PDB file of C-alpha atoms in Angstrom:
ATOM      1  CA  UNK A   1     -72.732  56.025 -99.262  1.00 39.00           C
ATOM      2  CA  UNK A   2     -71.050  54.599 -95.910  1.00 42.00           C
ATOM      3  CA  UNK A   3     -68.338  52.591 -95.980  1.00 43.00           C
ATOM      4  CA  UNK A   4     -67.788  50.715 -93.140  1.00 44.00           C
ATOM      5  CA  UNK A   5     -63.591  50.593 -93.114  1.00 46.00           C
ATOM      6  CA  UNK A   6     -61.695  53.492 -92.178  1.00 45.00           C
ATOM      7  CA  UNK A   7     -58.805  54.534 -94.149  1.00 45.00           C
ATOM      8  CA  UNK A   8     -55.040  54.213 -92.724  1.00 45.00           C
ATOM      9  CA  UNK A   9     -54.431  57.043 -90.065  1.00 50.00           C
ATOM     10  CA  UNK A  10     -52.874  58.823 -93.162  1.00 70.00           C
ATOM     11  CA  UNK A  11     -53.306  62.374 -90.615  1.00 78.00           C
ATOM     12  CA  UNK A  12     -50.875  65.432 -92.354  1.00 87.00           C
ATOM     13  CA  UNK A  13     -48.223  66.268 -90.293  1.00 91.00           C
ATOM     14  CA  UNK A  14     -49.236  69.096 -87.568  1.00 92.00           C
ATOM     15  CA  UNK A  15     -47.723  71.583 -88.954  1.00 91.00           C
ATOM     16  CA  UNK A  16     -48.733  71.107 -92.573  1.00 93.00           C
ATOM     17  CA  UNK A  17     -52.745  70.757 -90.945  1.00 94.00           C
ATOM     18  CA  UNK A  18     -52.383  73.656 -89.085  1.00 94.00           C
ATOM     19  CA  UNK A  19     -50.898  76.070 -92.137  1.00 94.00           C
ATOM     20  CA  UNK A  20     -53.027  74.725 -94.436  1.00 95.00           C
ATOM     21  CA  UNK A  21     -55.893  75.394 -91.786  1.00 95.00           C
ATOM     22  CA  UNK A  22     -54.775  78.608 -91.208  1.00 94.00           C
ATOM     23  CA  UNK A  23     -54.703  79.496 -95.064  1.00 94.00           C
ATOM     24  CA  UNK A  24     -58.541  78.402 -95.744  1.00 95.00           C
ATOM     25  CA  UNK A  25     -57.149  75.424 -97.709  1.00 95.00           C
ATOM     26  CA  UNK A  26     -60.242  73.604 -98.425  1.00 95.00           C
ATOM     27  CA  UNK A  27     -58.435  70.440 -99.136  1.00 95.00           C
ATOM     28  CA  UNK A  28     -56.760  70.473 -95.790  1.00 95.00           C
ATOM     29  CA  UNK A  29     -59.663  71.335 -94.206  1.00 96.00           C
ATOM     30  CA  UNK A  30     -61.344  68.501 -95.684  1.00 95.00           C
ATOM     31  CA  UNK A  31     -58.846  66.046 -95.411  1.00 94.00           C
ATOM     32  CA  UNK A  32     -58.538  66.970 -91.233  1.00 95.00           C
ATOM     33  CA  UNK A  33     -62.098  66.176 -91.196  1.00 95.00           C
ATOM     34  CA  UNK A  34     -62.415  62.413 -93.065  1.00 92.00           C
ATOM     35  CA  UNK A  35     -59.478  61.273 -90.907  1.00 91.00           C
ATOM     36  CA  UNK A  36     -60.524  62.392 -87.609  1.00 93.00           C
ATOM     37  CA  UNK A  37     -63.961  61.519 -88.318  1.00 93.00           C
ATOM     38  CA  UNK A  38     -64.348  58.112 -86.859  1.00 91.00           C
ATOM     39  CA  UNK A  39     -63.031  58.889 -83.351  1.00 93.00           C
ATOM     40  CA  UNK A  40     -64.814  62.216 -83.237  1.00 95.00           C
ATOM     41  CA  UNK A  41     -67.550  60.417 -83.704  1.00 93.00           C
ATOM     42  CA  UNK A  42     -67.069  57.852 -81.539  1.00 92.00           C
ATOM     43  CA  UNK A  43     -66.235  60.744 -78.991  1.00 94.00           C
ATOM     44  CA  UNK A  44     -69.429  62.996 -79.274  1.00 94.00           C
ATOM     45  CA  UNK A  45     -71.157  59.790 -79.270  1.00 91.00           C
ATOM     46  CA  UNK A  46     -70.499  59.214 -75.372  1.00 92.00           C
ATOM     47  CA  UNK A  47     -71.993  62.406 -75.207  1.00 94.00           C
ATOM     48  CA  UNK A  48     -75.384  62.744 -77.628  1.00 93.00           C
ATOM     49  CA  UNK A  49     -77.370  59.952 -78.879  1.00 89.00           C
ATOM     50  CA  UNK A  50     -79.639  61.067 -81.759  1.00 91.00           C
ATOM     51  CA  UNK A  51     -76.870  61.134 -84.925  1.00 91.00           C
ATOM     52  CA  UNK A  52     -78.239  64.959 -86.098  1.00 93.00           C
ATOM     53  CA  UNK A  53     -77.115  65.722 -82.778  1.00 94.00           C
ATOM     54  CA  UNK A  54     -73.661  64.143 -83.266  1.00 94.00           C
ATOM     55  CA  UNK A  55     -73.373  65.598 -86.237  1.00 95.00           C
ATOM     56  CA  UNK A  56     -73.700  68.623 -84.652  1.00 95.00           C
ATOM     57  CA  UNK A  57     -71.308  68.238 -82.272  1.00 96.00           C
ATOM     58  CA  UNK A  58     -68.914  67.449 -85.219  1.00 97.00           C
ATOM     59  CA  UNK A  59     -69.385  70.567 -87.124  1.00 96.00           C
ATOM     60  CA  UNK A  60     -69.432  72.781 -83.831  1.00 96.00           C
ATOM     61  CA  UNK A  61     -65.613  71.175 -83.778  1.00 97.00           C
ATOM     62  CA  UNK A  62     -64.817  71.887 -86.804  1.00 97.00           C
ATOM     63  CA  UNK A  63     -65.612  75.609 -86.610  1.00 96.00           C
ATOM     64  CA  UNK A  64     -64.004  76.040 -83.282  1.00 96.00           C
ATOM     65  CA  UNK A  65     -60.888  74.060 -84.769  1.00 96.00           C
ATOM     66  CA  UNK A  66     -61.112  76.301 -87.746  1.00 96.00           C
ATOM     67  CA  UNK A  67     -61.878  79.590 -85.857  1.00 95.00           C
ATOM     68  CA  UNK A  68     -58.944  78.801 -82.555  1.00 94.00           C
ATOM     69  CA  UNK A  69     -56.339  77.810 -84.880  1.00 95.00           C
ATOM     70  CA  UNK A  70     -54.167  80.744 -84.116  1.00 92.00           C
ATOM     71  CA  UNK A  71     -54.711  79.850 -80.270  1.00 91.00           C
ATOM     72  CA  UNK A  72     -53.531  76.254 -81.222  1.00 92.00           C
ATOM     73  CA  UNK A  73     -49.313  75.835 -80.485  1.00 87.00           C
ATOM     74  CA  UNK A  74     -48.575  72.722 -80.954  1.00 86.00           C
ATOM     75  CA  UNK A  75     -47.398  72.009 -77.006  1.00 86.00           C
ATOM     76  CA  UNK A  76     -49.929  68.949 -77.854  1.00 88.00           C
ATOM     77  CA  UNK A  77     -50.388  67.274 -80.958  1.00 92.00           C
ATOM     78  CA  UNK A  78     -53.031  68.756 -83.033  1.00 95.00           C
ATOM     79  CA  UNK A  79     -55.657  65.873 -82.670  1.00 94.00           C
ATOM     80  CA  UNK A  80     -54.767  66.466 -78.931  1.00 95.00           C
ATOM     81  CA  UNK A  81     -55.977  69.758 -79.478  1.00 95.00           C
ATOM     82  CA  UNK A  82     -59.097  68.823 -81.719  1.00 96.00           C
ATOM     83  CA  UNK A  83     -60.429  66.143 -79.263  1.00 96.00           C
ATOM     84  CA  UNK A  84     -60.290  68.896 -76.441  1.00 95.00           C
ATOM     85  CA  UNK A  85     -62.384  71.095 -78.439  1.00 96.00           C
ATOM     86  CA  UNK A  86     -65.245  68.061 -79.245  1.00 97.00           C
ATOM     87  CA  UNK A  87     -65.073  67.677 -75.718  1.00 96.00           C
ATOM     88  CA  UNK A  88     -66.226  71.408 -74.394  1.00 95.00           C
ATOM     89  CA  UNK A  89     -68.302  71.338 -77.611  1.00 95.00           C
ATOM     90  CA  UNK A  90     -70.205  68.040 -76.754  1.00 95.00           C
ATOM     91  CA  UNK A  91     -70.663  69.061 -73.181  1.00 94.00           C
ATOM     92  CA  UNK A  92     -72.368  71.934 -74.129  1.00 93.00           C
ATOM     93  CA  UNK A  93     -74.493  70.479 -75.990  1.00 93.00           C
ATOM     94  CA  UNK A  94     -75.327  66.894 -74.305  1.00 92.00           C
ATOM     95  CA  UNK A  95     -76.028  70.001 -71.265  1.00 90.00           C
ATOM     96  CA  UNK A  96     -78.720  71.479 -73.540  1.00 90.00           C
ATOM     97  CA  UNK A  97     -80.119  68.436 -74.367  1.00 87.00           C
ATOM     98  CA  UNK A  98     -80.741  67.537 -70.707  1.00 83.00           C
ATOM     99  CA  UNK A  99     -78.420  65.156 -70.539  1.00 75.00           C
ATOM    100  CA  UNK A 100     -76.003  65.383 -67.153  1.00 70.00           C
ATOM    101  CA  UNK A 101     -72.759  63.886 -67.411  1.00 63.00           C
ATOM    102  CA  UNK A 102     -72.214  60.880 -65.201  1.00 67.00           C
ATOM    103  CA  UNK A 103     -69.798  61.484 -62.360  1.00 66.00           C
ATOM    104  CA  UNK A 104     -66.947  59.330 -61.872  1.00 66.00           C
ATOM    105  CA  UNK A 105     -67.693  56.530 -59.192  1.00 66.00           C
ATOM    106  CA  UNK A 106     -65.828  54.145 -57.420  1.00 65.00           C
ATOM    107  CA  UNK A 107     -66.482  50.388 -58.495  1.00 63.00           C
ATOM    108  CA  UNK A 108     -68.725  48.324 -56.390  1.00 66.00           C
ATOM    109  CA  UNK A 109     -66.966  46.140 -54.697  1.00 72.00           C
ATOM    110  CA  UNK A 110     -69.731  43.282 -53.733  1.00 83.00           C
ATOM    111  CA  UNK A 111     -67.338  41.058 -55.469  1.00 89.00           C
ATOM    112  CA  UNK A 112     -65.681  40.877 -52.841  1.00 93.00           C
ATOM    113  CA  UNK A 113     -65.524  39.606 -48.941  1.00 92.00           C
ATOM    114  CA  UNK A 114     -64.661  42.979 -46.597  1.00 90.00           C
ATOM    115  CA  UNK A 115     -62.978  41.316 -44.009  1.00 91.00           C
ATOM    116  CA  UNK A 116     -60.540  39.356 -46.765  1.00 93.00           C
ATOM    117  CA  UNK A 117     -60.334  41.360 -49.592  1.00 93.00           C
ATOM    118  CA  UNK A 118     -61.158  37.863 -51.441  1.00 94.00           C
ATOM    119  CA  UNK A 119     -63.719  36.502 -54.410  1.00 95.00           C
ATOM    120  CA  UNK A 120     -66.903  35.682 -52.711  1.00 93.00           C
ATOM    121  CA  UNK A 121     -67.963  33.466 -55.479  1.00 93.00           C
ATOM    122  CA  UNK A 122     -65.629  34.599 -58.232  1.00 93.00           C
ATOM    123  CA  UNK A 123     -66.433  36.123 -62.051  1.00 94.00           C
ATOM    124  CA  UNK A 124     -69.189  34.487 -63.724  1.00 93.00           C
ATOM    125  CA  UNK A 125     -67.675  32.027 -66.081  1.00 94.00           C
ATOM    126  CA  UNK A 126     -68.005  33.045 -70.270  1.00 95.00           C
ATOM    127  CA  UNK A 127     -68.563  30.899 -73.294  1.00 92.00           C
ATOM    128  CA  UNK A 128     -65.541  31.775 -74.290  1.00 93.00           C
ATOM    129  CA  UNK A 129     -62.871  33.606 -72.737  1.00 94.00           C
ATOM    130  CA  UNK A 130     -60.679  33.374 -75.946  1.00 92.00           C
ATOM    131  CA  UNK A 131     -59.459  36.961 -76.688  1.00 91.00           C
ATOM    132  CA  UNK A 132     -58.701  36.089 -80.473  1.00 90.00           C
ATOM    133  CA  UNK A 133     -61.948  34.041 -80.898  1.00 90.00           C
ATOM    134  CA  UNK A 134     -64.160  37.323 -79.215  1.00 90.00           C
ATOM    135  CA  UNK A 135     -62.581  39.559 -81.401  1.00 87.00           C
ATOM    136  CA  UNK A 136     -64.267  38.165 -84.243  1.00 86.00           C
ATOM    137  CA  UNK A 137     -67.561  38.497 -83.031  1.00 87.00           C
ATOM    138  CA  UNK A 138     -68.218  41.910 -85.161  1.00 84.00           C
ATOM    139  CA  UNK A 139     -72.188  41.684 -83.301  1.00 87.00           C
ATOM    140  CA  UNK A 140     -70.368  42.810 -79.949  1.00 90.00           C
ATOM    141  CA  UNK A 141     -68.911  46.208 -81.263  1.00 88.00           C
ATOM    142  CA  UNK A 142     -72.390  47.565 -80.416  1.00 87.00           C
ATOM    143  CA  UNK A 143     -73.414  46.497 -77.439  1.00 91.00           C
ATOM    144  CA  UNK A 144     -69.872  47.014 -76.289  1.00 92.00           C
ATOM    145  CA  UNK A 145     -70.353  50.456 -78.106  1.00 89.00           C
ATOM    146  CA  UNK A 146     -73.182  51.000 -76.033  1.00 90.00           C
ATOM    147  CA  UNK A 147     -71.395  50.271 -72.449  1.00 93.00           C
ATOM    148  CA  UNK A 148     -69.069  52.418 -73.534  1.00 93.00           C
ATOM    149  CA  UNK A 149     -71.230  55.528 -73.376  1.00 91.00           C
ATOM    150  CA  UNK A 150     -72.632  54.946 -70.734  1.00 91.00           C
ATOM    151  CA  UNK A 151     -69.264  54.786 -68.669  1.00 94.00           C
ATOM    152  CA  UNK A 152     -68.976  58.148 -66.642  1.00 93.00           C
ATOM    153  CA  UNK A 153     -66.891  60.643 -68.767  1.00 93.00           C
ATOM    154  CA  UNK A 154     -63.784  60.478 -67.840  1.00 94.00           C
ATOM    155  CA  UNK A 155     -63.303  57.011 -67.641  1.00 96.00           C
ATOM    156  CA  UNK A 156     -65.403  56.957 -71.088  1.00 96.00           C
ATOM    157  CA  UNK A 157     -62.663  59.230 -72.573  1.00 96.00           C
ATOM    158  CA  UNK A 158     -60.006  57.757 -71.269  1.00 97.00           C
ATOM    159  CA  UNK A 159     -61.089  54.005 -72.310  1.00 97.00           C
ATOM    160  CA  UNK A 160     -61.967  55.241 -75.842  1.00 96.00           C
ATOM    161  CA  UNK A 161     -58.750  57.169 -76.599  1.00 96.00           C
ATOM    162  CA  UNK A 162     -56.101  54.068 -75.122  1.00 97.00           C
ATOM    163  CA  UNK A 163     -58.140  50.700 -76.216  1.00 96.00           C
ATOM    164  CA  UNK A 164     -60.012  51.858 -79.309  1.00 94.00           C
ATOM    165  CA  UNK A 165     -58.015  54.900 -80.541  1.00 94.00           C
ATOM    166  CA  UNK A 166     -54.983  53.328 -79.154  1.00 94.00           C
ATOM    167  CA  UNK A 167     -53.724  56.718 -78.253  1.00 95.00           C
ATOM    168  CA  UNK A 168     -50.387  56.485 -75.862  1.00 94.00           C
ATOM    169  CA  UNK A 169     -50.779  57.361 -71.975  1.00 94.00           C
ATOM    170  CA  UNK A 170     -48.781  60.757 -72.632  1.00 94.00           C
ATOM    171  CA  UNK A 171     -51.153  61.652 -74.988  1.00 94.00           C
ATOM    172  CA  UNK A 172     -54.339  60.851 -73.140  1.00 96.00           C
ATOM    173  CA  UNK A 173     -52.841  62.298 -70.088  1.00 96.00           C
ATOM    174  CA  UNK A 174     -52.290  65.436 -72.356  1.00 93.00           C
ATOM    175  CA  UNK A 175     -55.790  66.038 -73.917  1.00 93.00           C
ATOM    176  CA  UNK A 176     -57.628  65.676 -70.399  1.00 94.00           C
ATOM    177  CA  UNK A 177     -55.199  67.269 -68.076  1.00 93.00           C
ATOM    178  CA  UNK A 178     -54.571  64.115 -66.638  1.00 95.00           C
ATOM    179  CA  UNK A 179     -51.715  62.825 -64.007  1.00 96.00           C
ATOM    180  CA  UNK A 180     -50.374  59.546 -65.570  1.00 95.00           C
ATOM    181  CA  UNK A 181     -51.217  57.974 -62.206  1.00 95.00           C
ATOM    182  CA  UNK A 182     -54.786  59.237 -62.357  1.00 96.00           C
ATOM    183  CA  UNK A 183     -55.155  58.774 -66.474  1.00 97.00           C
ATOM    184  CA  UNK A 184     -54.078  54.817 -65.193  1.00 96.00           C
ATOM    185  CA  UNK A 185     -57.105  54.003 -62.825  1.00 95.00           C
ATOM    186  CA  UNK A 186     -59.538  55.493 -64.507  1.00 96.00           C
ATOM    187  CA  UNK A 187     -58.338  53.230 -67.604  1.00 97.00           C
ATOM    188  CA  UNK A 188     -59.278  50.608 -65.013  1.00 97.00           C
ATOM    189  CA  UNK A 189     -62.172  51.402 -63.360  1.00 95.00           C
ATOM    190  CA  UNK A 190     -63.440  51.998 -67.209  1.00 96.00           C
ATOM    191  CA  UNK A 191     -62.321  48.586 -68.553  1.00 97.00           C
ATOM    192  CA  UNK A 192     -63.389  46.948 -65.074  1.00 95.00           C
ATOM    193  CA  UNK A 193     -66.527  48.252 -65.891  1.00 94.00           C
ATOM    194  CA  UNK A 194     -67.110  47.134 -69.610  1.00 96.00           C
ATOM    195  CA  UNK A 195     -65.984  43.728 -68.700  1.00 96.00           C
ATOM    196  CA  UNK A 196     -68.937  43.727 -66.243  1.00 93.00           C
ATOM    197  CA  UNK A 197     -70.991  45.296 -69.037  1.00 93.00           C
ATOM    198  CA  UNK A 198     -70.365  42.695 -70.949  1.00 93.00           C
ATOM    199  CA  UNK A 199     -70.797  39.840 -68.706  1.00 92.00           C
ATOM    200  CA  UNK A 200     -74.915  39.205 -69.430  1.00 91.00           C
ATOM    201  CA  UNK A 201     -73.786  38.858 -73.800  1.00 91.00           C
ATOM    202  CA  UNK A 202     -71.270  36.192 -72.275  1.00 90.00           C
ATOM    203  CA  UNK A 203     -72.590  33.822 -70.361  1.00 83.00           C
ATOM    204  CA  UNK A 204     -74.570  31.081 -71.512  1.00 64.00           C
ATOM    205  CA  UNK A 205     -72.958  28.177 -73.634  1.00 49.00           C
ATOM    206  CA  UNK A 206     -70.653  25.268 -72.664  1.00 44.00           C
ATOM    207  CA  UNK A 207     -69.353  26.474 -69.186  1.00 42.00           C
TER     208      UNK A 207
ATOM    209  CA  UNK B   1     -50.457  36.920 -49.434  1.00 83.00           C
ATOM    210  CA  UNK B   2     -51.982  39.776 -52.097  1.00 93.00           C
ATOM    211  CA  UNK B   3     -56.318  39.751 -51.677  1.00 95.00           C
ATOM    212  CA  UNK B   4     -58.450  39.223 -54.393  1.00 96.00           C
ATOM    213  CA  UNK B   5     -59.053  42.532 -54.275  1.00 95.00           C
ATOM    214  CA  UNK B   6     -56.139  44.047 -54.980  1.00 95.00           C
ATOM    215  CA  UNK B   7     -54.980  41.818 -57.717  1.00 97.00           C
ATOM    216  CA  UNK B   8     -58.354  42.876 -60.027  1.00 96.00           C
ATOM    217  CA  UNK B   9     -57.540  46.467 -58.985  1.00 95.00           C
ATOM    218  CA  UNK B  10     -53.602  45.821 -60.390  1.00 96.00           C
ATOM    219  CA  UNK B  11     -54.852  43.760 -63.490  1.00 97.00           C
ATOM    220  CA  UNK B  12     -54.897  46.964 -66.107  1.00 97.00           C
ATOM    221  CA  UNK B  13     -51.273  47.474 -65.256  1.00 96.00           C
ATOM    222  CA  UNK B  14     -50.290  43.449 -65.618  1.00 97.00           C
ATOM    223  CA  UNK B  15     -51.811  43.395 -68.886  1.00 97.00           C
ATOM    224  CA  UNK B  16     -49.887  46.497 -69.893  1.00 95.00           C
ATOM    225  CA  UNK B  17     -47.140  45.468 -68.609  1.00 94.00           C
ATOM    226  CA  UNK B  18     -46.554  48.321 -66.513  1.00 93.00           C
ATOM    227  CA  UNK B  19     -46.797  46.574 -63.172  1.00 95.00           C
ATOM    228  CA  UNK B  20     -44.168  48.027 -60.766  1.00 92.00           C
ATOM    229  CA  UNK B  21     -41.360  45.674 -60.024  1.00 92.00           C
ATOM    230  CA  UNK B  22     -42.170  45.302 -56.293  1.00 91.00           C
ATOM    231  CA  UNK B  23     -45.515  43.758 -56.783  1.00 95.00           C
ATOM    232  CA  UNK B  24     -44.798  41.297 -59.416  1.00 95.00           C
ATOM    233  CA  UNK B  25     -43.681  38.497 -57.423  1.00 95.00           C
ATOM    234  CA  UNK B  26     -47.252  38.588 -55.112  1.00 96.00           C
ATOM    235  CA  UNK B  27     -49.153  39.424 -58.300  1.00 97.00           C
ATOM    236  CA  UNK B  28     -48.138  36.175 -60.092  1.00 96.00           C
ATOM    237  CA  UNK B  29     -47.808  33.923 -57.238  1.00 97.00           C
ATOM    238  CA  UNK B  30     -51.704  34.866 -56.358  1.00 97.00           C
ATOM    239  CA  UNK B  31     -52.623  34.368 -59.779  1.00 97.00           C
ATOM    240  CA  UNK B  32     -50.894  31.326 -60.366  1.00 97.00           C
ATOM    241  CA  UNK B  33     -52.940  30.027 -57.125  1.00 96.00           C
ATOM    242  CA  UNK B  34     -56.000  31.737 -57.584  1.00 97.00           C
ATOM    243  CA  UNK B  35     -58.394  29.967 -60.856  1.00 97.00           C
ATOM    244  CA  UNK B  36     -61.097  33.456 -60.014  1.00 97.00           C
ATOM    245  CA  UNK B  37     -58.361  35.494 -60.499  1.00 97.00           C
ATOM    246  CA  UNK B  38     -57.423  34.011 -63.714  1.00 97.00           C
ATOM    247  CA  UNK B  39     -60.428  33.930 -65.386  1.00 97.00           C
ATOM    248  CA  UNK B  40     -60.803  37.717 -64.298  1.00 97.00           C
ATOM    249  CA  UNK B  41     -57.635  38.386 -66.511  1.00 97.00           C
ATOM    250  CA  UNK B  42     -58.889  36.379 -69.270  1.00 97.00           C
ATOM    251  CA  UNK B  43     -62.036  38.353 -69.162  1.00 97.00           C
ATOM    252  CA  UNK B  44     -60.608  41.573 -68.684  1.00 97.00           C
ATOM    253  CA  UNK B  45     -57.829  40.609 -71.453  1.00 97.00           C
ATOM    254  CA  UNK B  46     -60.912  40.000 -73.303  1.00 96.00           C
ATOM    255  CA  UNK B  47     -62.435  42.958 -73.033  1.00 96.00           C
ATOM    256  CA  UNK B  48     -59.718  44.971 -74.104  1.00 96.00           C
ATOM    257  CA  UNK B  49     -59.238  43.459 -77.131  1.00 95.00           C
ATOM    258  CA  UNK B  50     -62.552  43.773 -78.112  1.00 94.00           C
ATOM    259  CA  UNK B  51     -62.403  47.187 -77.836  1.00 95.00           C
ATOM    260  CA  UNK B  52     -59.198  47.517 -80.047  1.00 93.00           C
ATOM    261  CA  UNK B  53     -61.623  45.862 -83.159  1.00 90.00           C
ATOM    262  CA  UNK B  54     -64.331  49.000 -82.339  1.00 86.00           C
ATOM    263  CA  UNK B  55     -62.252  51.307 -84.038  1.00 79.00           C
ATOM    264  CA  UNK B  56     -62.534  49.511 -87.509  1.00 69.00           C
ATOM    265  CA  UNK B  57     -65.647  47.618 -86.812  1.00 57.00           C
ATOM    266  CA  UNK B  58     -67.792  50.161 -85.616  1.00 49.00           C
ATOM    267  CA  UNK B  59     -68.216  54.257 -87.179  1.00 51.00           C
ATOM    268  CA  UNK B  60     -69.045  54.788 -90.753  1.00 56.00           C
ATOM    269  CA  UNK B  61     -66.598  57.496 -92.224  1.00 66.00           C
ATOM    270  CA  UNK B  62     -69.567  59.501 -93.871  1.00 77.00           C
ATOM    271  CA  UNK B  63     -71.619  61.505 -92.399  1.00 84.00           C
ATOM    272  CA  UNK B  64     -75.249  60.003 -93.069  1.00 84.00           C
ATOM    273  CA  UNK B  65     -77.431  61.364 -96.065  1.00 84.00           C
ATOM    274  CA  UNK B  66     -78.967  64.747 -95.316  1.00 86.00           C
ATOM    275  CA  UNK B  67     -75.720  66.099 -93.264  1.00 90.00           C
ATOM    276  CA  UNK B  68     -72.766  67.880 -95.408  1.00 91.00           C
ATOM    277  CA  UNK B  69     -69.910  65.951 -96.436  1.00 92.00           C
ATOM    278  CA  UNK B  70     -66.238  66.229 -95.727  1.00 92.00           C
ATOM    279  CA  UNK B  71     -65.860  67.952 -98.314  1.00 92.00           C
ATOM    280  CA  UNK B  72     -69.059  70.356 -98.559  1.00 93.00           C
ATOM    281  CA  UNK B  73     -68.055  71.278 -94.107  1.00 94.00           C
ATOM    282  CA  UNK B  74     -64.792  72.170 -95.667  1.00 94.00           C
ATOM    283  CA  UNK B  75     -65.867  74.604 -98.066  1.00 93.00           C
ATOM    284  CA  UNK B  76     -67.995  76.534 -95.054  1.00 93.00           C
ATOM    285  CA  UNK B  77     -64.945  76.288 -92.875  1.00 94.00           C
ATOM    286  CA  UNK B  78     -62.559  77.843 -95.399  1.00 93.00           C
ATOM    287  CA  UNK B  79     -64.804  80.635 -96.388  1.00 92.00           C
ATOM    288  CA  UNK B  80     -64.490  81.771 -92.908  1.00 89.00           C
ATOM    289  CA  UNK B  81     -62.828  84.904 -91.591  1.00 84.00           C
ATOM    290  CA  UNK B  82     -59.129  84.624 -91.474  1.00 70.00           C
ATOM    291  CA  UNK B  83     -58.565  85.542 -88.025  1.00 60.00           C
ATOM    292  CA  UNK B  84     -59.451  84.078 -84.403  1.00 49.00           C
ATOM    293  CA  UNK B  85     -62.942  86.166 -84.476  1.00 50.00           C
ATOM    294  CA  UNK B  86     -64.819  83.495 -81.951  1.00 50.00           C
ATOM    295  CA  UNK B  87     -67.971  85.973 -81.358  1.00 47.00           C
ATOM    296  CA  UNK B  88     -70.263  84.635 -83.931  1.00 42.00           C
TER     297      UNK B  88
END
């Protein structure tokens, strides 16, 4: 049966997770698993499509979490750790699978004129540009989904850990070896990007 | 006066409020001239909400049917080896 809510981020604390992990504590183990589930599936998701395949990726995780978790000391926070794990583990596999992960790119920039850095003809208006009134539109979680995974990986990662996991910058910066300054225009370029994405689902309507 | 350009490139930090002190002033006085650059905030804005209502909107917390549960992975996991054996 699939719910569709996810509990509270009710996560132990680390070190509780990591002796309980360390002990074979079932319940631990099991606990880890339903509350990181939703953004470790999210994650492998930017990676493999078909959902065996992400359930795959999942369980590969799991045993590496399971297996490392003597290597693991807690200089990061454990779902630091975890999501660093996914991320070797989905490239591995997404690799297999034949499918190459996109290279970060710089943004097009036909938006703009060369000489004077300004709008040519400006962003294409939306029905609505109403934050609060978009956000109850449940029908664009997938496409915007969608864009998502198809942003190149870092940005992808970065993107899906600050907006959706709402993960701070020090902990982002943490999980992908990032430099804060780096970690902050990839954020960009990757929201930049998904605003574009989403541009054809918005138009249309009262202008 | 601050281009286009540059203000889309600085709109992730505005709307994190994280902009550094010395470009505020040019920042909002471009804005507050510019109606493109506006709606490019709203948009971006926007966007970034919409992907704060993914996280609840959007993965089921169960694996689907055929794939072990939570509870089932567990009970694999725990039965493993007690030590950091990572050749199998």
């Amino acid at each position: 049966m699939h719910r569709m809510t996810e509990p509270a981020a009710t996560l132990l604390p680390d070190d509780e997770l990591v002796r309980g992990i360390r002990a074979r504590d079932a319940r631990v183990i099991a606990r880890a698993i339903t509350e990181l589930r939703g953004m470790l599936e999210r994650m492998a998701r930017g990676y493999v499509q078909r959902p065996a395949l992400v359930e795959e990726v999942i369980q590969d995780t799991w045993m590496g979490v399971v297996r490392g978790i003597d290597r693991f000391e807690g200089r990061s926070s454990f779902r630091t750790w975890v999501c660093r794990i996914l991320m070797n583990r989905a490239r591995t596999t997404a690799t297999r699978e034949g499918r190459m992960p996109v290279a970060d790119a710089e943004p097009d920039d036909h938006d703009f004129d060369p000489q004077t850095g300004m709008w040519r003809t400006g962003p294409t208006p939306w029905a609505s540009e109403d934050a609060t009134e978009l956000a109850g539109r449940h029908e664009l979680a997938a496409p915007l989904l969608a864009a998502l995974a198809e942003l190149p990986e870092r940005q992808r990662v970065v993107v899906l850990l600050r907006d959706v996991e709402g993960w701070s910058s020090d902990e982002v910066c943490n999980a992908l070896d990032l430099e804060e300054t780096n970690q902050r225009v990839l954020l960009h370029r990757g929201r930049a990007r998904l605003r574009k994405a989403l541009e054809p689902l918005m138009i249309g309507g009262d202008r | 006066m601050m281009a286009c350009r540059e203000v889309t490139e600085l709109a992730s930090q505005h709307l994190d409020g994280e902009l550094p002190l010395g470009k505020r002033v040019a920042f909002r006085l471009h804005v507050m001239m510019c109606r493109h650059c506006r709606r490019y905030l709203r948009q971006l804005r926007a966007t970034i909400v919409l992907l704060g209502t993914i996280g609840s909107a959007g993965a089921a917390v169960s694996p689907p049917p055929g794939q072990p549960t939570a509870d089932e992975l567990a009970a694999t996991l725990a039965a493993l080896p007690p030590d950091g054996d990572d050749s199998g």
